[in-house]
CSV table of C-alpha atoms in Angstrom, one decimal:
chain,number,residue,atom,x,y,z
A,1,MET,CA,-85.5,-67.8,-108.6
A,2,GLY,CA,-88.9,-67.0,-110.2
A,3,ILE,CA,-90.0,-63.7,-111.5
A,4,LYS,CA,-92.3,-63.1,-108.5
A,5,SER,CA,-89.5,-63.9,-106.1
A,6,LYS,CA,-87.2,-61.4,-107.9
A,7,LEU,CA,-89.9,-58.7,-107.7
A,8,ILE,CA,-90.4,-59.4,-104.0
A,9,SER,CA,-86.7,-59.1,-103.3
A,10,VAL,CA,-86.5,-55.8,-105.3
A,11,ALA,CA,-89.5,-54.4,-103.4
A,12,ALA,CA,-87.9,-55.5,-100.1
A,13,VAL,CA,-84.7,-53.6,-100.8
A,14,ALA,CA,-86.7,-50.5,-102.0
A,15,LEU,CA,-88.9,-50.5,-98.9
A,16,MET,CA,-85.8,-50.7,-96.7
A,17,SER,CA,-84.8,-47.4,-98.3
A,18,THR,CA,-87.9,-45.7,-96.6
A,19,THR,CA,-86.5,-46.5,-93.1
A,20,PRO,CA,-84.1,-44.0,-91.5
A,21,VAL,CA,-80.6,-44.3,-92.8
A,22,ALA,CA,-77.3,-42.5,-92.3
A,23,TRP,CA,-77.5,-40.8,-95.7
A,24,ALA,CA,-80.5,-40.3,-98.0
A,25,GLU,CA,-80.2,-39.2,-101.6
A,26,SER,CA,-82.1,-35.9,-102.2
A,27,LEU,CA,-83.6,-34.7,-105.3
A,28,SER,CA,-80.7,-32.2,-105.7
A,29,ASP,CA,-78.3,-35.1,-105.4
A,30,ALA,CA,-80.1,-37.0,-108.1
A,31,MET,CA,-80.0,-34.0,-110.5
A,32,ALA,CA,-76.3,-33.4,-109.8
A,33,SER,CA,-75.5,-37.0,-110.5
A,34,ALA,CA,-77.5,-36.9,-113.7
A,35,TYR,CA,-75.6,-33.8,-114.8
A,36,LYS,CA,-72.2,-35.4,-114.2
A,37,SER,CA,-73.0,-38.8,-115.7
A,38,SER,CA,-75.1,-37.9,-118.7
A,39,GLY,CA,-73.7,-39.2,-121.9
A,40,LEU,CA,-76.2,-37.0,-123.8
A,41,LEU,CA,-74.6,-33.9,-122.3
A,42,LYS,CA,-71.1,-35.1,-123.2
A,43,GLN,CA,-72.2,-35.8,-126.7
A,44,ASN,CA,-73.6,-32.2,-127.1
A,45,GLN,CA,-70.5,-30.7,-125.5
A,46,ALA,CA,-68.5,-32.4,-128.2
A,47,ILE,CA,-70.9,-30.9,-130.8
A,48,LEU,CA,-70.3,-27.5,-129.3
A,49,ARG,CA,-66.5,-28.0,-129.5
A,50,ALA,CA,-66.8,-28.9,-133.2
A,51,ALA,CA,-68.8,-25.6,-133.7
A,52,ASP,CA,-66.0,-23.8,-131.9
A,53,GLU,CA,-63.5,-25.2,-134.5
A,54,ASP,CA,-65.7,-23.8,-137.3
A,55,VAL,CA,-64.8,-20.3,-136.1
A,56,ALA,CA,-61.1,-21.2,-136.4
A,57,ILE,CA,-61.7,-22.7,-139.8
A,58,SER,CA,-63.4,-19.6,-141.0
A,59,LEU,CA,-60.7,-17.4,-139.6
A,60,SER,CA,-58.0,-19.4,-141.3
A,61,ALA,CA,-59.3,-18.3,-144.7
A,62,LEU,CA,-58.3,-14.7,-143.8
A,63,ARG,CA,-54.7,-15.7,-143.0
A,64,PRO,CA,-51.8,-16.4,-145.4
A,65,THR,CA,-51.1,-19.9,-146.6
A,66,ILE,CA,-47.6,-21.2,-147.3
A,67,GLU,CA,-47.3,-24.2,-149.6
A,68,TYR,CA,-44.3,-26.1,-151.0
A,69,SER,CA,-43.8,-28.6,-153.7
A,70,LEU,CA,-40.8,-30.8,-154.5
A,71,SER,CA,-40.3,-32.8,-157.7
A,72,HIS,CA,-37.6,-35.0,-159.1
A,73,GLY,CA,-37.6,-36.8,-162.4
A,74,TRP,CA,-35.9,-37.6,-165.7
A,75,ALA,CA,-36.4,-36.0,-169.1
A,76,ASP,CA,-35.9,-37.5,-172.6
A,77,THR,CA,-33.4,-35.0,-174.0
A,78,ASP,CA,-32.1,-36.9,-177.1
A,79,GLY,CA,-35.1,-39.0,-178.1
A,80,ARG,CA,-33.5,-42.2,-176.8
A,81,GLY,CA,-35.4,-42.3,-173.5
A,82,PRO,CA,-34.6,-40.9,-170.0
A,83,THR,CA,-30.9,-40.8,-169.1
A,84,PRO,CA,-29.0,-39.8,-166.0
A,85,ASP,CA,-27.9,-36.6,-167.8
A,86,GLY,CA,-31.6,-35.6,-168.1
A,87,ARG,CA,-32.3,-35.6,-164.4
A,88,GLN,CA,-34.4,-32.7,-163.2
A,89,THR,CA,-35.0,-31.4,-159.6
A,90,SER,CA,-37.3,-28.5,-158.6
A,91,ALA,CA,-38.6,-27.0,-155.4
A,92,THR,CA,-41.2,-24.3,-155.1
A,93,LEU,CA,-42.3,-22.3,-152.0
A,94,THR,CA,-45.5,-20.2,-152.5
A,95,ALA,CA,-47.1,-17.8,-150.0
A,96,SER,CA,-50.5,-16.4,-150.8
A,97,MET,CA,-53.0,-14.3,-148.8
A,98,LEU,CA,-56.5,-13.0,-149.4
A,99,LEU,CA,-56.4,-9.2,-149.7
A,100,TYR,CA,-60.0,-8.4,-150.4
A,101,ASN,CA,-63.2,-10.2,-151.2
A,102,PHE,CA,-65.9,-7.7,-150.3
A,103,GLY,CA,-66.0,-8.9,-146.7
A,104,ARG,CA,-66.9,-12.5,-147.4
A,105,GLY,CA,-64.2,-13.9,-145.1
A,106,LYS,CA,-65.1,-11.7,-142.1
A,107,MET,CA,-68.8,-12.4,-142.6
A,108,GLY,CA,-68.0,-16.1,-142.6
A,109,VAL,CA,-66.3,-15.8,-139.2
A,110,GLN,CA,-69.2,-13.8,-137.8
A,111,ALA,CA,-71.7,-16.5,-139.0
A,112,SER,CA,-69.6,-19.2,-137.4
A,113,LYS,CA,-69.7,-17.3,-134.1
A,114,GLU,CA,-73.5,-17.0,-134.3
A,115,LEU,CA,-73.7,-20.8,-134.8
A,116,VAL,CA,-71.4,-21.3,-131.8
A,117,LEU,CA,-73.8,-19.3,-129.6
A,118,ALA,CA,-76.7,-21.3,-131.0
A,119,ALA,CA,-74.9,-24.5,-130.1
A,120,ARG,CA,-74.3,-23.2,-126.6
A,121,ASP,CA,-78.0,-22.6,-126.2
A,122,THR,CA,-78.8,-26.0,-127.6
A,123,LEU,CA,-76.5,-27.5,-125.0
A,124,VAL,CA,-78.5,-25.6,-122.3
A,125,GLY,CA,-81.7,-27.1,-123.7
A,126,VAL,CA,-80.2,-30.6,-123.5
A,127,GLU,CA,-79.1,-29.9,-119.9
A,128,GLN,CA,-82.7,-29.0,-119.0
A,129,ASN,CA,-84.0,-32.2,-120.6
A,130,VAL,CA,-81.5,-34.3,-118.6
A,131,LEU,CA,-82.4,-32.6,-115.3
A,132,LEU,CA,-86.1,-32.9,-115.9
A,133,ARG,CA,-85.8,-36.6,-116.7
A,134,SER,CA,-83.9,-37.1,-113.5
A,135,VAL,CA,-86.7,-35.3,-111.6
A,136,ARG,CA,-89.3,-37.6,-113.2
A,137,ALA,CA,-87.3,-40.7,-112.4
A,138,TYR,CA,-86.8,-39.6,-108.8
A,139,LEU,CA,-90.6,-38.9,-108.3
A,140,ASN,CA,-91.5,-42.2,-110.0
A,141,VAL,CA,-89.3,-44.3,-107.7
A,142,ARG,CA,-90.7,-42.6,-104.6
A,143,SER,CA,-94.3,-43.0,-105.9
A,144,ALA,CA,-93.6,-46.7,-106.7
A,145,ILE,CA,-92.2,-47.3,-103.3
A,146,GLU,CA,-95.3,-45.7,-101.7
A,147,ASN,CA,-97.6,-47.8,-103.9
A,148,VAL,CA,-95.8,-51.0,-103.0
A,149,ALA,CA,-96.3,-50.2,-99.3
A,150,LEU,CA,-100.0,-49.2,-100.0
A,151,GLN,CA,-100.7,-52.4,-101.9
A,152,GLY,CA,-98.9,-54.5,-99.3
A,153,ASN,CA,-101.0,-52.9,-96.5
A,154,SER,CA,-104.2,-53.6,-98.6
A,155,VAL,CA,-103.2,-57.3,-98.8
A,156,ARG,CA,-102.7,-57.5,-95.0
A,157,VAL,CA,-106.1,-55.8,-94.3
A,158,LEU,CA,-107.9,-58.0,-96.8
A,159,THR,CA,-106.3,-61.1,-95.4
A,160,GLN,CA,-107.8,-60.1,-92.0
A,161,GLU,CA,-111.1,-59.5,-93.7
A,162,LEU,CA,-111.1,-62.9,-95.3
A,163,ARG,CA,-110.2,-64.5,-91.9
A,164,ALA,CA,-113.1,-62.6,-90.3
A,165,ALA,CA,-115.5,-63.6,-93.0
A,166,ASN,CA,-114.5,-67.2,-92.6
A,167,ASP,CA,-115.1,-67.0,-88.8
A,168,ARG,CA,-118.5,-65.3,-89.3
A,169,PHE,CA,-119.4,-68.0,-91.9
A,170,ASP,CA,-118.5,-70.7,-89.4
A,171,VAL,CA,-121.0,-69.2,-86.9
A,172,GLY,CA,-123.6,-68.6,-89.6
A,173,GLU,CA,-123.5,-64.8,-89.6
A,174,VAL,CA,-122.6,-64.6,-93.4
A,175,THR,CA,-123.0,-66.8,-96.4
A,176,GLN,CA,-120.5,-68.5,-98.7
A,177,THR,CA,-121.0,-65.6,-101.1
A,178,ASP,CA,-119.5,-63.1,-98.6
A,179,VAL,CA,-116.5,-65.4,-98.2
A,180,ALA,CA,-116.0,-65.7,-101.9
A,181,ILE,CA,-116.2,-61.9,-102.4
A,182,ALA,CA,-113.5,-61.5,-99.7
A,183,ARG,CA,-111.3,-64.1,-101.3
A,184,ALA,CA,-111.7,-62.5,-104.7
A,185,ARG,CA,-110.8,-59.1,-103.3
A,186,LEU,CA,-107.7,-60.5,-101.7
A,187,ALA,CA,-106.6,-62.2,-104.9
A,188,SER,CA,-107.1,-58.8,-106.7
A,189,ALA,CA,-105.0,-57.0,-104.0
A,190,ARG,CA,-102.2,-59.6,-104.4
A,191,SER,CA,-102.2,-59.0,-108.1
A,192,GLY,CA,-102.0,-55.3,-107.5
A,193,GLU,CA,-99.1,-55.8,-105.1
A,194,VAL,CA,-97.2,-57.8,-107.7
A,195,SER,CA,-97.9,-55.1,-110.3
A,196,ALA,CA,-96.7,-52.4,-108.0
A,197,ARG,CA,-93.5,-54.2,-107.4
A,198,GLY,CA,-93.0,-54.6,-111.1
A,199,GLN,CA,-93.6,-50.9,-111.6
A,200,LEU,CA,-91.0,-50.2,-108.9
A,201,GLU,CA,-88.4,-52.3,-110.7
A,202,ILE,CA,-89.1,-50.4,-113.9
A,203,ALA,CA,-88.8,-47.1,-112.1
A,204,ARG,CA,-85.5,-48.2,-110.6
A,205,GLU,CA,-84.1,-49.0,-114.0
A,206,GLU,CA,-85.2,-45.7,-115.4
A,207,TYR,CA,-83.6,-44.0,-112.4
A,208,ARG,CA,-80.3,-45.7,-113.2
A,209,ALA,CA,-80.5,-44.7,-116.9
A,210,SER,CA,-81.2,-41.1,-116.1
A,211,VAL,CA,-79.2,-40.5,-112.9
A,212,GLY,CA,-76.4,-42.9,-113.4
A,213,HIS,CA,-76.9,-45.4,-110.5
A,214,LEU,CA,-79.7,-47.3,-108.8
A,215,PRO,CA,-81.7,-45.3,-106.2
A,216,LYS,CA,-80.4,-45.2,-102.7
A,217,GLY,CA,-82.5,-44.1,-99.7
A,218,LEU,CA,-84.5,-41.3,-101.3
A,219,SER,CA,-85.4,-38.5,-99.1
A,220,THR,CA,-88.6,-36.5,-99.1
A,221,PRO,CA,-88.6,-33.9,-101.9
A,222,PRO,CA,-88.0,-30.3,-100.7
A,223,HIS,CA,-90.4,-27.5,-100.9
A,224,LEU,CA,-91.6,-26.7,-104.4
A,225,PRO,CA,-89.1,-24.6,-106.3
A,226,ALA,CA,-89.8,-20.9,-106.8
A,227,THR,CA,-91.2,-20.2,-110.3
A,228,ALA,CA,-93.3,-17.1,-111.1
A,229,LYS,CA,-96.1,-15.2,-109.5
A,230,SER,CA,-98.3,-15.3,-112.6
A,231,LEU,CA,-98.6,-16.9,-116.0
A,232,GLU,CA,-97.7,-13.8,-117.8
A,233,ALA,CA,-94.6,-13.3,-115.7
A,234,ALA,CA,-93.6,-16.9,-116.4
A,235,LYS,CA,-94.1,-16.3,-120.2
A,236,SER,CA,-92.1,-13.1,-120.0
A,237,VAL,CA,-89.1,-14.9,-118.4
A,238,ALA,CA,-89.4,-17.7,-120.9
A,239,ARG,CA,-89.3,-15.4,-123.9
A,240,GLN,CA,-86.1,-13.9,-122.6
A,241,ARG,CA,-84.3,-16.9,-121.1
A,242,HIS,CA,-85.4,-20.1,-122.9
A,243,PRO,CA,-82.5,-21.7,-124.8
A,244,ASP,CA,-84.7,-22.8,-127.7
A,245,ILE,CA,-85.6,-19.2,-128.5
A,246,GLN,CA,-82.1,-17.9,-128.0
A,247,ALA,CA,-80.7,-20.7,-130.2
A,248,ALA,CA,-83.3,-19.8,-132.9
A,249,GLN,CA,-82.3,-16.1,-132.7
A,250,HIS,CA,-78.7,-16.9,-133.3
A,251,GLN,CA,-79.6,-19.2,-136.2
A,252,VAL,CA,-81.6,-16.4,-137.8
A,253,ALA,CA,-78.6,-14.1,-137.4
A,254,ALA,CA,-76.3,-16.7,-139.0
A,255,ALA,CA,-78.7,-17.3,-141.9
A,256,GLU,CA,-79.0,-13.5,-142.6
A,257,ILE,CA,-75.2,-13.3,-142.7
A,258,GLY,CA,-75.3,-16.3,-145.1
A,259,ILE,CA,-77.4,-14.2,-147.5
A,260,LYS,CA,-74.7,-11.5,-147.6
A,261,VAL,CA,-72.0,-14.1,-148.1
A,262,ALA,CA,-73.9,-15.7,-151.0
A,263,LYS,CA,-74.4,-12.3,-152.6
A,264,THR,CA,-70.8,-11.2,-152.4
A,265,ALA,CA,-69.7,-14.6,-153.7
A,266,MET,CA,-70.6,-13.2,-157.1
A,267,MET,CA,-67.9,-10.6,-156.7
A,268,PRO,CA,-64.2,-11.1,-157.5
A,269,SER,CA,-61.5,-11.6,-154.9
A,270,VAL,CA,-57.9,-10.1,-154.7
A,271,VAL,CA,-55.1,-12.4,-153.7
A,272,GLY,CA,-51.5,-11.5,-153.1
A,273,GLN,CA,-48.9,-14.1,-153.9
A,274,ALA,CA,-45.1,-14.5,-153.5
A,275,GLN,CA,-43.1,-17.4,-154.9
A,276,THR,CA,-39.6,-18.6,-155.0
A,277,ALA,CA,-38.6,-21.6,-157.2
A,278,TYR,CA,-35.4,-23.6,-157.6
A,279,SER,CA,-34.7,-25.9,-160.5
A,280,ASP,CA,-31.7,-28.0,-161.3
A,281,THR,CA,-31.3,-30.0,-164.6
A,282,VAL,CA,-28.3,-32.2,-165.0
A,283,GLY,CA,-26.8,-31.7,-168.5
A,284,ASP,CA,-28.1,-28.1,-168.7
A,285,SER,CA,-25.6,-25.3,-169.0
A,286,THR,CA,-27.4,-23.4,-166.3
A,287,GLN,CA,-27.7,-25.3,-163.1
A,288,GLY,CA,-29.3,-24.4,-159.8
A,289,ASN,CA,-31.6,-21.6,-161.1
A,290,PHE,CA,-33.6,-19.5,-158.6
A,291,ASN,CA,-36.7,-17.7,-159.7
A,292,ASN,CA,-38.5,-15.3,-157.4
A,293,SER,CA,-41.9,-13.6,-158.1
A,294,ILE,CA,-44.4,-11.4,-156.3
A,295,GLY,CA,-47.8,-10.2,-157.6
A,296,ILE,CA,-51.5,-9.6,-157.2
A,297,THR,CA,-54.1,-11.7,-158.8
A,298,VAL,CA,-57.8,-10.8,-159.3
A,299,ARG,CA,-60.0,-13.8,-159.5
A,300,GLY,CA,-63.6,-13.9,-160.5
A,301,GLU,CA,-66.2,-15.9,-162.5
A,302,ILE,CA,-67.8,-14.8,-165.7
A,303,TYR,CA,-70.1,-17.8,-165.9
A,304,SER,CA,-70.7,-20.7,-163.5
A,305,GLY,CA,-73.8,-22.3,-164.9
A,306,GLY,CA,-76.1,-20.5,-162.5
A,307,LEU,CA,-74.3,-21.9,-159.4
A,308,ARG,CA,-73.9,-18.6,-157.5
A,309,SER,CA,-77.5,-17.5,-158.2
A,310,ALA,CA,-78.8,-20.8,-156.9
A,311,GLN,CA,-76.6,-20.5,-153.8
A,312,TYR,CA,-78.0,-17.0,-153.1
A,313,ARG,CA,-81.6,-18.2,-153.5
A,314,LYS,CA,-80.8,-21.1,-151.2
A,315,ALA,CA,-79.4,-18.7,-148.6
A,316,VAL,CA,-82.6,-16.6,-148.8
A,317,ALA,CA,-84.8,-19.7,-148.3
A,318,GLN,CA,-82.6,-20.9,-145.4
A,319,ALA,CA,-83.1,-17.5,-143.7
A,320,GLU,CA,-86.8,-17.7,-144.1
A,321,GLN,CA,-86.7,-21.2,-142.6
A,322,ALA,CA,-84.7,-19.9,-139.7
A,323,ARG,CA,-87.2,-17.1,-139.1
A,324,SER,CA,-90.0,-19.5,-139.2
A,325,GLY,CA,-88.2,-21.7,-136.7
A,326,LEU,CA,-87.9,-18.8,-134.3
A,327,TYR,CA,-91.6,-18.1,-134.6
A,328,LEU,CA,-92.4,-21.7,-133.9
A,329,SER,CA,-90.0,-21.8,-131.0
A,330,ARG,CA,-91.8,-18.8,-129.4
A,331,LEU,CA,-95.2,-20.4,-129.9
A,332,SER,CA,-93.9,-23.7,-128.4
A,333,VAL,CA,-92.4,-22.1,-125.4
A,334,ASP,CA,-95.5,-20.1,-124.7
A,335,GLN,CA,-97.6,-23.2,-124.9
A,336,ASN,CA,-95.3,-25.2,-122.7
A,337,VAL,CA,-95.3,-22.5,-120.1
A,338,ALA,CA,-99.1,-22.4,-120.1
A,339,ASN,CA,-99.4,-26.2,-120.0
A,340,ALA,CA,-97.0,-26.5,-117.0
A,341,TRP,CA,-98.8,-23.7,-115.2
A,342,SER,CA,-102.2,-25.4,-115.7
A,343,GLN,CA,-100.7,-28.7,-114.6
A,344,MET,CA,-99.5,-27.1,-111.4
A,345,ALA,CA,-103.0,-25.8,-110.7
A,346,ILE,CA,-104.6,-29.2,-111.6
A,347,ALA,CA,-102.2,-31.1,-109.4
A,348,ALA,CA,-102.8,-28.7,-106.5
A,349,ALA,CA,-106.5,-29.1,-106.8
A,350,GLN,CA,-106.3,-32.9,-107.1
A,351,LEU,CA,-104.1,-33.0,-104.0
A,352,GLU,CA,-106.6,-31.0,-102.0
A,353,ALA,CA,-109.5,-33.1,-103.3
A,354,THR,CA,-107.8,-36.4,-102.5
A,355,ASP,CA,-107.0,-35.3,-99.0
A,356,ARG,CA,-110.7,-34.6,-98.5
A,357,GLN,CA,-111.5,-37.9,-100.1
A,358,ILE,CA,-109.2,-39.8,-97.8
A,359,ARG,CA,-110.6,-38.3,-94.7
A,360,ALA,CA,-114.2,-39.0,-95.8
A,361,SER,CA,-113.3,-42.6,-96.9
A,362,ARG,CA,-111.7,-43.3,-93.5
A,363,VAL,CA,-114.9,-42.2,-91.8
A,364,ALA,CA,-117.0,-44.3,-94.1
A,365,LEU,CA,-114.8,-47.3,-93.6
A,366,ARG,CA,-115.1,-47.1,-89.8
A,367,GLY,CA,-118.9,-46.7,-90.1
A,368,ALA,CA,-119.2,-49.6,-92.5
A,369,ARG,CA,-117.2,-51.9,-90.1
A,370,GLU,CA,-119.2,-50.9,-87.1
A,371,GLU,CA,-122.5,-51.3,-89.0
A,372,ALA,CA,-121.3,-54.7,-90.3
A,373,THR,CA,-120.9,-56.0,-86.7
A,374,LEU,CA,-124.5,-55.0,-86.1
A,375,GLY,CA,-125.6,-56.8,-89.2
A,376,SER,CA,-126.8,-53.7,-91.1
A,377,ARG,CA,-123.9,-53.8,-93.6
A,378,THR,CA,-122.6,-56.7,-95.6
A,379,THR,CA,-119.0,-57.9,-96.2
A,380,LEU,CA,-119.2,-56.4,-99.7
A,381,ASP,CA,-120.0,-52.9,-98.2
A,382,VAL,CA,-117.0,-53.1,-96.0
A,383,LEU,CA,-114.7,-54.3,-98.9
A,384,ASN,CA,-116.1,-51.5,-101.1
A,385,ALA,CA,-115.3,-48.9,-98.5
A,386,GLU,CA,-111.8,-50.3,-98.1
A,387,GLN,CA,-111.3,-50.1,-101.9
A,388,GLU,CA,-112.5,-46.5,-101.9
A,389,LEU,CA,-109.9,-45.6,-99.3
A,390,LEU,CA,-107.2,-47.4,-101.3
A,391,ASN,CA,-108.1,-45.6,-104.5
A,392,ALA,CA,-108.0,-42.3,-102.7
A,393,GLU,CA,-104.6,-42.9,-101.2
A,394,ALA,CA,-103.2,-44.1,-104.5
A,395,ALA,CA,-104.6,-40.9,-106.2
A,396,ARG,CA,-102.9,-38.8,-103.6
A,397,ILE,CA,-99.6,-40.4,-104.3
A,398,SER,CA,-100.0,-39.6,-108.1
A,399,ALA,CA,-101.2,-36.0,-107.4
A,400,GLN,CA,-98.3,-35.3,-105.2
A,401,ALA,CA,-95.8,-36.5,-107.7
A,402,ASP,CA,-97.6,-34.6,-110.5
A,403,ARG,CA,-97.5,-31.4,-108.6
A,404,TYR,CA,-93.7,-31.6,-108.1
A,405,TYR,CA,-93.1,-32.6,-111.7
A,406,ALA,CA,-95.3,-29.7,-113.0
A,407,ALA,CA,-93.3,-27.2,-110.9
A,408,TYR,CA,-90.0,-28.4,-112.4
A,409,SER,CA,-91.6,-28.6,-115.9
A,410,LEU,CA,-92.5,-24.9,-115.5
A,411,LEU,CA,-88.9,-24.1,-114.6
A,412,SER,CA,-87.8,-26.0,-117.7
A,413,ALA,CA,-90.4,-24.1,-119.8
A,414,MET,CA,-89.1,-20.8,-118.4
A,415,GLY,CA,-85.5,-21.8,-119.3
A,416,LEU,CA,-84.4,-21.9,-115.6
A,417,LEU,CA,-83.9,-25.7,-115.1
A,418,THR,CA,-80.2,-25.6,-115.1
A,419,ALA,CA,-77.5,-26.7,-112.7
A,420,GLU,CA,-76.4,-23.1,-112.2
A,421,HIS,CA,-79.9,-21.7,-111.5
A,422,LEU,CA,-80.7,-24.6,-109.1
A,423,LYS,CA,-77.3,-24.3,-107.4
A,424,LEU,CA,-76.7,-28.0,-107.6
A,425,GLY,CA,-73.0,-27.6,-106.5
A,426,VAL,CA,-71.5,-29.3,-109.5
A,427,VAL,CA,-68.7,-28.1,-111.8
A,428,THR,CA,-70.5,-27.1,-114.9
A,429,TYR,CA,-69.1,-27.2,-118.4
A,430,ASP,CA,-67.2,-24.1,-119.3
A,431,ALA,CA,-68.1,-23.3,-122.9
A,432,GLU,CA,-65.8,-20.3,-123.0
A,433,ALA,CA,-62.6,-22.2,-122.1
A,434,TYR,CA,-62.4,-24.3,-125.3
A,435,TYR,CA,-63.7,-21.5,-127.5
A,436,ASN,CA,-61.1,-19.1,-126.2
A,437,ALA,CA,-58.3,-21.6,-126.8
A,438,VAL,CA,-59.2,-22.3,-130.5
A,439,ARG,CA,-61.0,-19.1,-131.7
A,440,ASN,CA,-57.7,-17.7,-133.1
A,441,ALA,CA,-56.9,-20.9,-135.0
A,442,PRO,CA,-53.8,-22.0,-133.2
A,443,VAL,CA,-51.2,-24.4,-134.6
A,444,ARG,CA,-51.2,-26.9,-131.8
A,445,GLN,CA,-47.7,-28.3,-132.2
A,446,VAL,CA,-45.9,-25.0,-132.0
A,447,SER,CA,-48.0,-22.2,-130.5
A,448,PRO,CA,-48.5,-21.4,-126.8
A,449,GLN,CA,-52.2,-21.5,-127.6
A,450,GLY,CA,-51.8,-25.0,-129.0
A,451,GLN,CA,-50.2,-26.1,-125.8
A,452,LYS,CA,-53.1,-24.7,-123.8
A,453,LEU,CA,-55.5,-26.5,-126.1
A,454,ASP,CA,-53.7,-29.8,-125.6
A,455,ALA,CA,-54.0,-29.3,-121.8
A,456,ILE,CA,-57.8,-28.7,-122.2
A,457,ILE,CA,-58.3,-31.7,-124.4
A,458,GLU,CA,-56.3,-33.9,-122.0
A,459,LEU,CA,-58.5,-32.6,-119.1
A,460,LEU,CA,-61.7,-33.3,-121.1
A,461,GLY,CA,-60.5,-36.8,-121.8
A,462,LYS,CA,-59.9,-37.5,-118.2
A,463,ASN,CA,-63.3,-36.3,-117.2
């Protein structure tokens, strides 16, 4: 089967989807499917779970650690090499716990929590991108289907025009030039039809990539979603709700805590330690000795080659970077809101203008055809009028899709393009569930929290 035949078969299937069917996929269905099937969302959900574990890692530094060591060997007791009588066995059990380090440990936990909140907001941003991509794919497929139908109708009309031109040439009403012009326009229309079918195939593949399956019978998009009454109102919502700004705010908070951590890293730490040791040496008069000890150790650095000072300056620079990132996020969000607002106004104006253009082009085409029968218009005049109508109808298809996309882009710029806000009816990812299971650093094999964590991990694996 040739490429053209494949394109024709694809277009035929797509055009069948415009006829009444028992079930048609709505825009909400497409967005829900995109949410459930998105690999990008799953990837960032795993990134969030890794950030959750950082809280547990930071918390573990505040808890006691228990370590053991076992050793067995031989000693040269008489200068003639190791002998069985020089066998030595020892076992040590050591428990240690951080008692005081000027709050570094607690600040590390707080910084990790701020980064978890930033990761959650980043996940919301990814969710918005996934849903907006599915909206674009949905609108592109519908526009492509309408363009295929429009181009196919143009081919049929121009075929009739060519047949009429030939008939009029046979009776001497027009010249060979008129027939050639009609034939050229028909060839151009067929080329446009093939191109429209190719664009439809491209749109279908993008739909599958973003939604998770090939488009089924797509229904007419619903009314435009509610956004904001004014540009300033939209910007106000965006500054409060947009995940990019919220993530940047948490990153600033974490970076500022990092400055305090780096500063207190120059201070000493107090560690409590308890140890019990057992040793047994064959041939020794005292066998099976136990030694127990308990104490407090103060640890600090007198000189580290400038390491701590460099870490402090680095933390200050990272905080400045985070604050600059917050500033840029606010600027970007404001700009995106203004752009989407303007695009909505442009698309609405274009849609109204193309409606007027279509009405005028239809009147002009009827007049050109009637005047051509009277001999006051040429075949070229009729074909030009038909092309004007075709262009106007194609422009309306684009304007209508642009208007819908601009509305959903505005929702995204405001931070509202989420499955929860749109009420898509899907089970959304519960960021609290995994965090609550791991935030206290459970030992999976023995603790009840660990058993709960295993159940969550198993459920996530099944999904």
